[in-house]
JSON list of C-alpha atoms in Angstrom, two decimals:
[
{"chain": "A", "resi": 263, "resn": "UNK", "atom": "CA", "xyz": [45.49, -11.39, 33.14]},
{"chain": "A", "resi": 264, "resn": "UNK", "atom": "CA", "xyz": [48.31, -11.84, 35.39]},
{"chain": "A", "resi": 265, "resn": "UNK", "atom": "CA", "xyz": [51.26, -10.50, 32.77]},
{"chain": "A", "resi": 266, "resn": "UNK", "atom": "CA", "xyz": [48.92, -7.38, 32.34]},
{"chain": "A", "resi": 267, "resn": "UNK", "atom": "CA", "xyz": [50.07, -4.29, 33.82]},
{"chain": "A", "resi": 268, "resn": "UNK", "atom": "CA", "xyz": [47.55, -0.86, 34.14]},
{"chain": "A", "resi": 269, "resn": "UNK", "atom": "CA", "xyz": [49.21, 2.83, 34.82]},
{"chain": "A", "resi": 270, "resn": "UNK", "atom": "CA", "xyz": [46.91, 5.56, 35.31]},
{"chain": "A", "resi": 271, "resn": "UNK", "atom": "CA", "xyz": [48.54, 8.65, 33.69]},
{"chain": "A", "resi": 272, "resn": "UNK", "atom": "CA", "xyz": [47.84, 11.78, 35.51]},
{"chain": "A", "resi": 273, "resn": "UNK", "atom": "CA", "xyz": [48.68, 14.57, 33.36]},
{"chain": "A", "resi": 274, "resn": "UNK", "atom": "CA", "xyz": [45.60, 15.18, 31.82]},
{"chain": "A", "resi": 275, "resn": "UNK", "atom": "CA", "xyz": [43.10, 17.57, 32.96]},
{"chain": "A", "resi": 276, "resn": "UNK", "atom": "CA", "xyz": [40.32, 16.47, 31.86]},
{"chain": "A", "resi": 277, "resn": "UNK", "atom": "CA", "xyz": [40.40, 13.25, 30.82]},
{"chain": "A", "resi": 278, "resn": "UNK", "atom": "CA", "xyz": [41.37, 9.38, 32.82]},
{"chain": "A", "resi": 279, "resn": "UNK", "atom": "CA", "xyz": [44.25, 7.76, 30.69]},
{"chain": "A", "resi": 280, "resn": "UNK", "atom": "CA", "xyz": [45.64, 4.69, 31.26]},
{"chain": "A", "resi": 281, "resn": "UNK", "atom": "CA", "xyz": [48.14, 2.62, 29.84]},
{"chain": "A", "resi": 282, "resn": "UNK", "atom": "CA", "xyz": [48.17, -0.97, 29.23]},
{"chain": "A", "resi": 283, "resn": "UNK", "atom": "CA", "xyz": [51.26, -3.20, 29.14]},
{"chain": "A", "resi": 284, "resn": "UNK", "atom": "CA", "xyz": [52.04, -6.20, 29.25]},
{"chain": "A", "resi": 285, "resn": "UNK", "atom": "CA", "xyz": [54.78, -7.41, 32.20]},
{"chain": "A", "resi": 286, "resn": "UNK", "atom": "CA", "xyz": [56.92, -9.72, 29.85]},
{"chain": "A", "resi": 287, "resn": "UNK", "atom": "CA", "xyz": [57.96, -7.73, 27.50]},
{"chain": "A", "resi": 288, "resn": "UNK", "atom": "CA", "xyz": [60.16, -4.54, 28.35]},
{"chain": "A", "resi": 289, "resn": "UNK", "atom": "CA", "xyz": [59.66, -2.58, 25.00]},
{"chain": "A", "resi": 290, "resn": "UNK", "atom": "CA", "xyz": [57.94, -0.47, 25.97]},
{"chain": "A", "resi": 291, "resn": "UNK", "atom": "CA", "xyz": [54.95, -1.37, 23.77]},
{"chain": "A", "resi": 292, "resn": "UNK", "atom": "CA", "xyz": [51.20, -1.11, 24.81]},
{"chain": "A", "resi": 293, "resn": "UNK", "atom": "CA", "xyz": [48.27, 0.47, 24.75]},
{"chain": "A", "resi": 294, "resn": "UNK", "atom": "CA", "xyz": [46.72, 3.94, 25.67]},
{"chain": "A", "resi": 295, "resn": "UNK", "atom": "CA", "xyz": [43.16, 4.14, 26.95]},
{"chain": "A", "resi": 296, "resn": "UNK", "atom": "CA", "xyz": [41.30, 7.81, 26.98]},
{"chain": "A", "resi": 297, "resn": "UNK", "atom": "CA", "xyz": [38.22, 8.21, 28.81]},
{"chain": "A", "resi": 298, "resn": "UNK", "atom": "CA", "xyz": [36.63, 11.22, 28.30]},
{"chain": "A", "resi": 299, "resn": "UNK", "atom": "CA", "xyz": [35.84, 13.92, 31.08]},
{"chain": "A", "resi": 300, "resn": "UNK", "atom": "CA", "xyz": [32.17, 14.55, 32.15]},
{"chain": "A", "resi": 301, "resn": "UNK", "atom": "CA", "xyz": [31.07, 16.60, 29.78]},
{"chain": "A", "resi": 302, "resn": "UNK", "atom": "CA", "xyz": [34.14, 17.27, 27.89]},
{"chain": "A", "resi": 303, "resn": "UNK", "atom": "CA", "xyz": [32.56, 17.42, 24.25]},
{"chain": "A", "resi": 304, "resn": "UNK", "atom": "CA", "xyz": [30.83, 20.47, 25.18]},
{"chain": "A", "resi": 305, "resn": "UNK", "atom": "CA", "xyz": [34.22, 22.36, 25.07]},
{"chain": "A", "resi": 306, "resn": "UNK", "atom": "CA", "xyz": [36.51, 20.04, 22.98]},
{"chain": "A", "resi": 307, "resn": "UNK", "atom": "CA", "xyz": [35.06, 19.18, 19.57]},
{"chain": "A", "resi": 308, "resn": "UNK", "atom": "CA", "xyz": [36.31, 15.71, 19.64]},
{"chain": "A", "resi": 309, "resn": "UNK", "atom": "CA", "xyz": [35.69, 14.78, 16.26]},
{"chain": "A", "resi": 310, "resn": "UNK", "atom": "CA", "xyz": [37.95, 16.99, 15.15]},
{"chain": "A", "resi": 311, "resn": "UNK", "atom": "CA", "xyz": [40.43, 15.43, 17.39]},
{"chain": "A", "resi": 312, "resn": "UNK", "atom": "CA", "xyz": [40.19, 12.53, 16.01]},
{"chain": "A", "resi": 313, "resn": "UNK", "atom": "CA", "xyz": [40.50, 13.85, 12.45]},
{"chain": "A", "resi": 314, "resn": "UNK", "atom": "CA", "xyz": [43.94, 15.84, 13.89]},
{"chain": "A", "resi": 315, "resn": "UNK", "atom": "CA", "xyz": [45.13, 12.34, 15.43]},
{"chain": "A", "resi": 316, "resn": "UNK", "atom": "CA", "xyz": [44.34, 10.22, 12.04]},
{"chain": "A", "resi": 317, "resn": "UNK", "atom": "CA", "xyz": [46.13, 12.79, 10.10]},
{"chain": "A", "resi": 318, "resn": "UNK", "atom": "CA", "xyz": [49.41, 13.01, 12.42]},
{"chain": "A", "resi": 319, "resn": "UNK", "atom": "CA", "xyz": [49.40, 9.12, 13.22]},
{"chain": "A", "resi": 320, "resn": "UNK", "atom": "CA", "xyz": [49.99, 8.75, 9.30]},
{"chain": "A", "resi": 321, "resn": "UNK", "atom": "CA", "xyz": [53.31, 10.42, 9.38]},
{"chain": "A", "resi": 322, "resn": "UNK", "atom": "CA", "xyz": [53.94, 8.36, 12.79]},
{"chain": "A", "resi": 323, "resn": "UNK", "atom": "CA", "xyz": [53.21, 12.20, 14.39]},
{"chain": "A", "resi": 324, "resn": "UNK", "atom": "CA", "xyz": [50.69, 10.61, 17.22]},
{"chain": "A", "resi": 325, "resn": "UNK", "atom": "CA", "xyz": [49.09, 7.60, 18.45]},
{"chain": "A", "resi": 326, "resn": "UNK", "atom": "CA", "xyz": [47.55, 5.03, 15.83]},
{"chain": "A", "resi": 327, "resn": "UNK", "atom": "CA", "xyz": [43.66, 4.79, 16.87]},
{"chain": "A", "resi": 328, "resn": "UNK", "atom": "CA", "xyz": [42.63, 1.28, 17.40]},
{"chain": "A", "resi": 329, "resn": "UNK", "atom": "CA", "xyz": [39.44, 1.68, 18.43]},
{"chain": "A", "resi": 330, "resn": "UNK", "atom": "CA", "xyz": [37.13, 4.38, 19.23]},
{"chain": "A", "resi": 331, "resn": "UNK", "atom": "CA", "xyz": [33.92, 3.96, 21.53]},
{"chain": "A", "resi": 332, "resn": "UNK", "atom": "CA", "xyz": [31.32, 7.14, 23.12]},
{"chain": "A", "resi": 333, "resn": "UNK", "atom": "CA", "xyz": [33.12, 8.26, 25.85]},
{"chain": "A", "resi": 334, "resn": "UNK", "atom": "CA", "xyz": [37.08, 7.58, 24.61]},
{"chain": "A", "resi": 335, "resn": "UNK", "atom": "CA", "xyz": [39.40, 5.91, 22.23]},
{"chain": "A", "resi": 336, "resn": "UNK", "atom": "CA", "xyz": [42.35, 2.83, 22.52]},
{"chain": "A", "resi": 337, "resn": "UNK", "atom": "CA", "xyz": [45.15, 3.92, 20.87]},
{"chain": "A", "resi": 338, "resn": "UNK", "atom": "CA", "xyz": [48.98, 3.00, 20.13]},
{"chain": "A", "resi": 339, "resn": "UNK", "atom": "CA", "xyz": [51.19, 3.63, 23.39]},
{"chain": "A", "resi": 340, "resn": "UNK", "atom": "CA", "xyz": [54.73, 6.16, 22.24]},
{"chain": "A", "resi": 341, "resn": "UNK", "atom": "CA", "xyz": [56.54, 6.01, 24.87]},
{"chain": "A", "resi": 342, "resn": "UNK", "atom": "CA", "xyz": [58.23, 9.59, 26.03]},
{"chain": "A", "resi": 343, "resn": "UNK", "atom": "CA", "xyz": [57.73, 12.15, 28.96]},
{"chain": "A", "resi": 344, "resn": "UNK", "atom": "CA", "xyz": [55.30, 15.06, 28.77]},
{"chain": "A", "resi": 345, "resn": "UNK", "atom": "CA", "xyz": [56.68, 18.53, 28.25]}
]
């Protein structure tokens, strides 16, 4: 859609993330899309990091899952900077 915005994140190593916003409101609010690396899971048990996010996400310490598919997950946005 037209009031859709998509920013490709480049701090990740690993991984394609995107975020997903949309151009009328300036909140802030949105979503995050993670799509896995090739062959990621053979070095990153990624079950577990979805337990880890679950867990956090219920004392607002990470992103809320929304939806998880194979190869990635759409989650809450937080806005911030990376460290």
């Amino acid at each position: 859609p037209t009031n859709t915005s998509v920013e490709k994140f480049d701090n990740g190593i690993t991984n394609h993330t995107y975020g997903v916003f949309r151009k009328d409101l300036n909140s802030g609010e949105g979503l995050l899309l993670k799509v896995y690396g090739k062959n990621t899971g053979l070095f990153i048990n990624r079950q577990e990091e979805i337990n880890v996010m679950q867990h956090l996400s219920r004392y607002d310490l990470s992103n809320r899952l929304l939806l998880l598919f194979n190869n990635g997950f759409i989650a809450s946005y937080i806005p911030g900077q990376v460290c």
